[in-house]
Amino acid sequence: EGRIALVVDGTPVVLTLPYLFSENFQSDEDYYINFTLASLARALRWLCFFLTISVPGVFIALITHHFDLLPTHFALTVSRLRAGVPVASVVECISLVLAFEILKEAGLRMPQNLGHALSVVGGLVVGQAAVEAGVLSAPVLIAVALSAIAGLMVPRLTSAVFYLRLINIVACAALGIFGFLIVSSIFVIRIFSLSSLGVDY
């Protein structure tokens, strides 16, 4: 592909240079399966990347600043499920994001046979108990869980996804959809301004 392969003695990882942003959505298996299926898988990874960084923030923006944009039935359901929750939506959302990150990291650090069970069972048990106790609302839990699951599709961008998700939540809580558009614009401008060995990132 006209790139440099960097092989370092003592490490099993080979780096290719220049590194492009689109490589974050490629997988080794893509080269061994049908072109159509590989293209669909990559498109799904792109979609999951945008979902994981935007769903919690946009949801917070809709239920705090733009409630009138929600369908009436959905808005009534959300307000009914949020009744009695003692904390603001943004605090609830950030707490859930941090809890999911803790569970994910704990699952990675534990022995493999226990790690996956801890992540899944821990998320289900903690989430269900928090909703039943009235500490958290189910709609915010669903939005954050969808975001966390979508984030697993792009493992190479784990740290970037975490920071972008939090920035989006704070911006959307402060400015609504306008905050989301501002953060998205800054992110796109930043990505387009980067280069890797003189090649546009």
PDB file of C-alpha atoms in Angstrom:
ATOM      1  CA  GLU A   1       0.000   0.000   0.000  1.00  0.00           C
ATOM      2  CA  GLY A   2       3.011   2.289  -0.341  1.00  0.00           C
ATOM      3  CA  ARG A   3       3.675   2.581   3.397  1.00  0.00           C
ATOM      4  CA  ILE A   4       6.561   2.098   5.771  1.00  0.00           C
ATOM      5  CA  ALA A   5       6.453  -0.947   8.043  1.00  0.00           C
ATOM      6  CA  LEU A   6       8.289  -0.414  11.318  1.00  0.00           C
ATOM      7  CA  VAL A   7       9.404  -3.683  12.930  1.00  0.00           C
ATOM      8  CA  VAL A   8      11.072  -3.374  16.343  1.00  0.00           C
ATOM      9  CA  ASP A   9      12.995  -6.245  17.898  1.00  0.00           C
ATOM     10  CA  GLY A  10      11.341  -7.579  21.049  1.00  0.00           C
ATOM     11  CA  THR A  11       7.762  -6.497  20.301  1.00  0.00           C
ATOM     12  CA  PRO A  12       5.088  -8.491  18.418  1.00  0.00           C
ATOM     13  CA  VAL A  13       3.483  -5.317  17.040  1.00  0.00           C
ATOM     14  CA  VAL A  14       4.355  -3.948  13.592  1.00  0.00           C
ATOM     15  CA  LEU A  15       3.591  -0.264  12.977  1.00  0.00           C
ATOM     16  CA  THR A  16       2.675   1.079   9.542  1.00  0.00           C
ATOM     17  CA  LEU A  17       3.423   4.682   8.650  1.00  0.00           C
ATOM     18  CA  PRO A  18       1.807   7.042   7.854  1.00  0.00           C
ATOM     19  CA  TYR A  19      -1.118   6.203  10.155  1.00  0.00           C
ATOM     20  CA  LEU A  20      -4.502   7.466   8.945  1.00  0.00           C
ATOM     21  CA  PHE A  21      -7.734   8.072  10.878  1.00  0.00           C
ATOM     22  CA  SER A  22      -9.640   5.587   8.709  1.00  0.00           C
ATOM     23  CA  GLU A  23      -7.320   2.796   9.900  1.00  0.00           C
ATOM     24  CA  ASN A  24      -9.014   2.952  13.299  1.00  0.00           C
ATOM     25  CA  PHE A  25     -12.062   1.363  11.651  1.00  0.00           C
ATOM     26  CA  GLN A  26     -10.206  -1.422   9.851  1.00  0.00           C
ATOM     27  CA  SER A  27      -9.784  -4.928  11.143  1.00  0.00           C
ATOM     28  CA  ASP A  28      -7.366  -7.672  10.137  1.00  0.00           C
ATOM     29  CA  GLU A  29     -10.292  -9.938   9.266  1.00  0.00           C
ATOM     30  CA  ASP A  30     -11.520  -7.444   6.635  1.00  0.00           C
ATOM     31  CA  TYR A  31      -8.821  -8.669   4.237  1.00  0.00           C
ATOM     32  CA  TYR A  32      -9.952 -12.302   4.479  1.00  0.00           C
ATOM     33  CA  ILE A  33     -13.678 -11.921   3.845  1.00  0.00           C
ATOM     34  CA  ASN A  34     -15.888 -10.785   0.991  1.00  0.00           C
ATOM     35  CA  PHE A  35     -15.430  -7.144  -0.106  1.00  0.00           C
ATOM     36  CA  THR A  36     -19.111  -6.318   0.432  1.00  0.00           C
ATOM     37  CA  LEU A  37     -19.215  -7.765   3.935  1.00  0.00           C
ATOM     38  CA  ALA A  38     -15.955  -6.026   4.889  1.00  0.00           C
ATOM     39  CA  SER A  39     -17.280  -2.696   3.604  1.00  0.00           C
ATOM     40  CA  LEU A  40     -20.508  -3.117   5.581  1.00  0.00           C
ATOM     41  CA  ALA A  41     -18.514  -3.989   8.713  1.00  0.00           C
ATOM     42  CA  ARG A  42     -16.383  -0.850   8.315  1.00  0.00           C
ATOM     43  CA  ALA A  43     -19.448   1.310   7.742  1.00  0.00           C
ATOM     44  CA  LEU A  44     -20.965  -0.167  10.906  1.00  0.00           C
ATOM     45  CA  ARG A  45     -17.795   0.722  12.858  1.00  0.00           C
ATOM     46  CA  TRP A  46     -18.004   4.332  11.597  1.00  0.00           C
ATOM     47  CA  LEU A  47     -21.663   4.484  12.641  1.00  0.00           C
ATOM     48  CA  CYS A  48     -20.849   3.067  16.082  1.00  0.00           C
ATOM     49  CA  PHE A  49     -18.081   5.650  16.540  1.00  0.00           C
ATOM     50  CA  PHE A  50     -20.522   8.507  15.926  1.00  0.00           C
ATOM     51  CA  LEU A  51     -23.162   6.853  18.123  1.00  0.00           C
ATOM     52  CA  THR A  52     -20.805   6.294  21.037  1.00  0.00           C
ATOM     53  CA  ILE A  53     -19.625   9.908  21.180  1.00  0.00           C
ATOM     54  CA  SER A  54     -22.978  11.548  20.480  1.00  0.00           C
ATOM     55  CA  VAL A  55     -25.893   9.534  21.956  1.00  0.00           C
ATOM     56  CA  PRO A  56     -25.525  10.513  25.662  1.00  0.00           C
ATOM     57  CA  GLY A  57     -24.866  14.185  24.873  1.00  0.00           C
ATOM     58  CA  VAL A  58     -27.711  14.533  22.376  1.00  0.00           C
ATOM     59  CA  PHE A  59     -30.074  12.750  24.770  1.00  0.00           C
ATOM     60  CA  ILE A  60     -29.116  15.144  27.583  1.00  0.00           C
ATOM     61  CA  ALA A  61     -29.592  18.096  25.220  1.00  0.00           C
ATOM     62  CA  LEU A  62     -33.066  16.882  24.241  1.00  0.00           C
ATOM     63  CA  ILE A  63     -34.335  16.250  27.779  1.00  0.00           C
ATOM     64  CA  THR A  64     -32.870  19.439  29.273  1.00  0.00           C
ATOM     65  CA  HIS A  65     -33.007  22.111  26.533  1.00  0.00           C
ATOM     66  CA  HIS A  66     -35.133  20.834  23.651  1.00  0.00           C
ATOM     67  CA  PHE A  67     -37.874  18.820  25.345  1.00  0.00           C
ATOM     68  CA  ASP A  68     -40.413  20.147  22.815  1.00  0.00           C
ATOM     69  CA  LEU A  69     -38.569  18.328  19.998  1.00  0.00           C
ATOM     70  CA  LEU A  70     -39.419  14.918  21.488  1.00  0.00           C
ATOM     71  CA  PRO A  71     -42.599  13.100  20.413  1.00  0.00           C
ATOM     72  CA  THR A  72     -45.330  13.687  23.010  1.00  0.00           C
ATOM     73  CA  HIS A  73     -45.654  10.056  24.069  1.00  0.00           C
ATOM     74  CA  PHE A  74     -41.882   9.665  24.451  1.00  0.00           C
ATOM     75  CA  ALA A  75     -41.583  12.975  26.350  1.00  0.00           C
ATOM     76  CA  LEU A  76     -44.315  11.918  28.796  1.00  0.00           C
ATOM     77  CA  THR A  77     -42.628   8.548  29.342  1.00  0.00           C
ATOM     78  CA  VAL A  78     -39.241  10.176  29.985  1.00  0.00           C
ATOM     79  CA  SER A  79     -40.667  12.704  32.448  1.00  0.00           C
ATOM     80  CA  ARG A  80     -42.586   9.942  34.260  1.00  0.00           C
ATOM     81  CA  LEU A  81     -39.473   7.772  34.558  1.00  0.00           C
ATOM     82  CA  ARG A  82     -37.367  10.744  35.689  1.00  0.00           C
ATOM     83  CA  ALA A  83     -39.800  11.668  38.457  1.00  0.00           C
ATOM     84  CA  GLY A  84     -38.208  11.170  41.847  1.00  0.00           C
ATOM     85  CA  VAL A  85     -34.610  10.945  40.600  1.00  0.00           C
ATOM     86  CA  PRO A  86     -32.616  13.086  43.066  1.00  0.00           C
ATOM     87  CA  VAL A  87     -29.819  14.254  40.737  1.00  0.00           C
ATOM     88  CA  ALA A  88     -29.711  16.316  37.546  1.00  0.00           C
ATOM     89  CA  SER A  89     -29.636  14.470  34.227  1.00  0.00           C
ATOM     90  CA  VAL A  90     -26.085  15.567  33.410  1.00  0.00           C
ATOM     91  CA  VAL A  91     -24.731  14.322  36.768  1.00  0.00           C
ATOM     92  CA  GLU A  92     -26.611  11.066  36.292  1.00  0.00           C
ATOM     93  CA  CYS A  93     -25.199  10.642  32.784  1.00  0.00           C
ATOM     94  CA  ILE A  94     -21.583  11.405  33.754  1.00  0.00           C
ATOM     95  CA  SER A  95     -21.842   9.037  36.738  1.00  0.00           C
ATOM     96  CA  LEU A  96     -23.087   6.232  34.497  1.00  0.00           C
ATOM     97  CA  VAL A  97     -20.358   6.842  31.903  1.00  0.00           C
ATOM     98  CA  LEU A  98     -17.714   6.649  34.644  1.00  0.00           C
ATOM     99  CA  ALA A  99     -19.318   3.509  36.115  1.00  0.00           C
ATOM    100  CA  PHE A 100     -19.279   1.785  32.710  1.00  0.00           C
ATOM    101  CA  GLU A 101     -15.628   2.758  32.198  1.00  0.00           C
ATOM    102  CA  ILE A 102     -14.722   1.351  35.617  1.00  0.00           C
ATOM    103  CA  LEU A 103     -16.511  -1.921  34.840  1.00  0.00           C
ATOM    104  CA  LYS A 104     -14.826  -2.131  31.433  1.00  0.00           C
ATOM    105  CA  GLU A 105     -11.344  -1.501  32.851  1.00  0.00           C
ATOM    106  CA  ALA A 106     -11.934  -3.958  35.709  1.00  0.00           C
ATOM    107  CA  GLY A 107     -13.047  -6.573  33.179  1.00  0.00           C
ATOM    108  CA  LEU A 108      -9.868  -6.051  31.153  1.00  0.00           C
ATOM    109  CA  ARG A 109      -7.575  -6.309  34.193  1.00  0.00           C
ATOM    110  CA  MET A 110      -9.159  -9.457  35.648  1.00  0.00           C
ATOM    111  CA  PRO A 111      -8.490 -13.017  34.449  1.00  0.00           C
ATOM    112  CA  GLN A 112     -10.247 -13.549  31.118  1.00  0.00           C
ATOM    113  CA  ASN A 113     -12.781 -16.120  32.362  1.00  0.00           C
ATOM    114  CA  LEU A 114     -13.967 -13.686  35.072  1.00  0.00           C
ATOM    115  CA  GLY A 115     -13.532 -10.420  33.195  1.00  0.00           C
ATOM    116  CA  HIS A 116     -16.376 -10.779  30.700  1.00  0.00           C
ATOM    117  CA  ALA A 117     -18.764 -12.047  33.356  1.00  0.00           C
ATOM    118  CA  LEU A 118     -17.922  -9.106  35.622  1.00  0.00           C
ATOM    119  CA  SER A 119     -18.524  -6.563  32.854  1.00  0.00           C
ATOM    120  CA  VAL A 120     -21.885  -7.981  31.773  1.00  0.00           C
ATOM    121  CA  VAL A 121     -23.286  -9.072  35.137  1.00  0.00           C
ATOM    122  CA  GLY A 122     -21.885  -6.012  36.928  1.00  0.00           C
ATOM    123  CA  GLY A 123     -23.466  -3.649  34.410  1.00  0.00           C
ATOM    124  CA  LEU A 124     -26.838  -5.412  34.562  1.00  0.00           C
ATOM    125  CA  VAL A 125     -26.945  -5.734  38.345  1.00  0.00           C
ATOM    126  CA  VAL A 126     -25.719  -2.218  39.145  1.00  0.00           C
ATOM    127  CA  GLY A 127     -27.933  -0.613  36.506  1.00  0.00           C
ATOM    128  CA  GLN A 128     -31.068  -2.520  37.479  1.00  0.00           C
ATOM    129  CA  ALA A 129     -30.510  -1.907  41.191  1.00  0.00           C
ATOM    130  CA  ALA A 130     -29.913   1.822  40.638  1.00  0.00           C
ATOM    131  CA  VAL A 131     -33.084   2.196  38.549  1.00  0.00           C
ATOM    132  CA  GLU A 132     -35.209   0.240  41.039  1.00  0.00           C
ATOM    133  CA  ALA A 133     -33.821   2.292  43.929  1.00  0.00           C
ATOM    134  CA  GLY A 134     -34.774   5.515  42.114  1.00  0.00           C
ATOM    135  CA  VAL A 135     -31.193   6.782  42.036  1.00  0.00           C
ATOM    136  CA  LEU A 136     -31.009   6.704  38.217  1.00  0.00           C
ATOM    137  CA  SER A 137     -33.609   6.860  35.463  1.00  0.00           C
ATOM    138  CA  ALA A 138     -34.013   4.119  32.870  1.00  0.00           C
ATOM    139  CA  PRO A 139     -33.850   6.386  29.747  1.00  0.00           C
ATOM    140  CA  VAL A 140     -30.425   7.787  30.694  1.00  0.00           C
ATOM    141  CA  LEU A 141     -29.216   4.272  31.533  1.00  0.00           C
ATOM    142  CA  ILE A 142     -30.336   3.039  28.105  1.00  0.00           C
ATOM    143  CA  ALA A 143     -28.622   5.959  26.308  1.00  0.00           C
ATOM    144  CA  VAL A 144     -25.324   5.436  28.150  1.00  0.00           C
ATOM    145  CA  ALA A 145     -25.478   1.638  27.731  1.00  0.00           C
ATOM    146  CA  LEU A 146     -26.059   2.025  23.962  1.00  0.00           C
ATOM    147  CA  SER A 147     -23.098   4.388  23.818  1.00  0.00           C
ATOM    148  CA  ALA A 148     -20.884   1.995  25.805  1.00  0.00           C
ATOM    149  CA  ILE A 149     -21.790  -0.992  23.635  1.00  0.00           C
ATOM    150  CA  ALA A 150     -21.197   0.988  20.420  1.00  0.00           C
ATOM    151  CA  GLY A 151     -17.810   2.058  21.791  1.00  0.00           C
ATOM    152  CA  LEU A 152     -16.682  -1.576  21.895  1.00  0.00           C
ATOM    153  CA  MET A 153     -16.783  -1.614  18.082  1.00  0.00           C
ATOM    154  CA  VAL A 154     -13.842   0.819  17.871  1.00  0.00           C
ATOM    155  CA  PRO A 155     -11.291  -0.470  20.412  1.00  0.00           C
ATOM    156  CA  ARG A 156      -8.414   1.548  18.934  1.00  0.00           C
ATOM    157  CA  LEU A 157     -10.157   4.809  19.836  1.00  0.00           C
ATOM    158  CA  THR A 158     -11.111   3.891  23.407  1.00  0.00           C
ATOM    159  CA  SER A 159      -9.413   6.837  25.128  1.00  0.00           C
ATOM    160  CA  ALA A 160     -10.472   9.383  22.496  1.00  0.00           C
ATOM    161  CA  VAL A 161     -14.073   8.123  22.645  1.00  0.00           C
ATOM    162  CA  PHE A 162     -14.128   8.467  26.447  1.00  0.00           C
ATOM    163  CA  TYR A 163     -12.958  12.097  26.377  1.00  0.00           C
ATOM    164  CA  LEU A 164     -15.155  13.081  23.431  1.00  0.00           C
ATOM    165  CA  ARG A 165     -18.198  11.521  25.088  1.00  0.00           C
ATOM    166  CA  LEU A 166     -17.639  13.494  28.316  1.00  0.00           C
ATOM    167  CA  ILE A 167     -16.961  16.759  26.444  1.00  0.00           C
ATOM    168  CA  ASN A 168     -20.149  16.265  24.418  1.00  0.00           C
ATOM    169  CA  ILE A 169     -22.209  15.607  27.557  1.00  0.00           C
ATOM    170  CA  VAL A 170     -20.946  18.773  29.269  1.00  0.00           C
ATOM    171  CA  ALA A 171     -21.378  20.906  26.115  1.00  0.00           C
ATOM    172  CA  CYS A 172     -24.886  19.578  25.486  1.00  0.00           C
ATOM    173  CA  ALA A 173     -25.877  20.132  29.120  1.00  0.00           C
ATOM    174  CA  ALA A 174     -24.679  23.731  28.887  1.00  0.00           C
ATOM    175  CA  LEU A 175     -25.799  24.744  25.376  1.00  0.00           C
ATOM    176  CA  GLY A 176     -28.072  22.001  24.082  1.00  0.00           C
ATOM    177  CA  ILE A 177     -27.792  20.908  20.456  1.00  0.00           C
ATOM    178  CA  PHE A 178     -25.695  24.011  19.753  1.00  0.00           C
ATOM    179  CA  GLY A 179     -23.062  22.666  22.161  1.00  0.00           C
ATOM    180  CA  PHE A 180     -23.036  19.365  20.284  1.00  0.00           C
ATOM    181  CA  LEU A 181     -22.592  21.170  16.953  1.00  0.00           C
ATOM    182  CA  ILE A 182     -19.766  23.316  18.348  1.00  0.00           C
ATOM    183  CA  VAL A 183     -17.882  20.302  19.767  1.00  0.00           C
ATOM    184  CA  SER A 184     -18.434  18.331  16.539  1.00  0.00           C
ATOM    185  CA  SER A 185     -17.136  21.218  14.431  1.00  0.00           C
ATOM    186  CA  ILE A 186     -14.018  21.614  16.596  1.00  0.00           C
ATOM    187  CA  PHE A 187     -13.396  17.853  16.403  1.00  0.00           C
ATOM    188  CA  VAL A 188     -13.740  17.762  12.603  1.00  0.00           C
ATOM    189  CA  ILE A 189     -11.505  20.838  12.178  1.00  0.00           C
ATOM    190  CA  ARG A 190      -8.904  19.261  14.477  1.00  0.00           C
ATOM    191  CA  ILE A 191      -8.941  15.954  12.575  1.00  0.00           C
ATOM    192  CA  PHE A 192      -8.564  17.724   9.218  1.00  0.00           C
ATOM    193  CA  SER A 193      -5.652  19.802  10.520  1.00  0.00           C
ATOM    194  CA  LEU A 194      -3.576  16.755  11.552  1.00  0.00           C
ATOM    195  CA  SER A 195      -1.017  14.979   9.408  1.00  0.00           C
ATOM    196  CA  SER A 196       1.066  11.820   9.729  1.00  0.00           C
ATOM    197  CA  LEU A 197       4.511  12.001   8.135  1.00  0.00           C
ATOM    198  CA  GLY A 198       3.282  14.769   5.855  1.00  0.00           C
ATOM    199  CA  VAL A 199       0.144  12.886   4.775  1.00  0.00           C
ATOM    200  CA  ASP A 200      -3.276  14.245   5.733  1.00  0.00           C
ATOM    201  CA  TYR A 201      -4.545  12.236   8.704  1.00  0.00           C
TER     202      TYR A 201
END
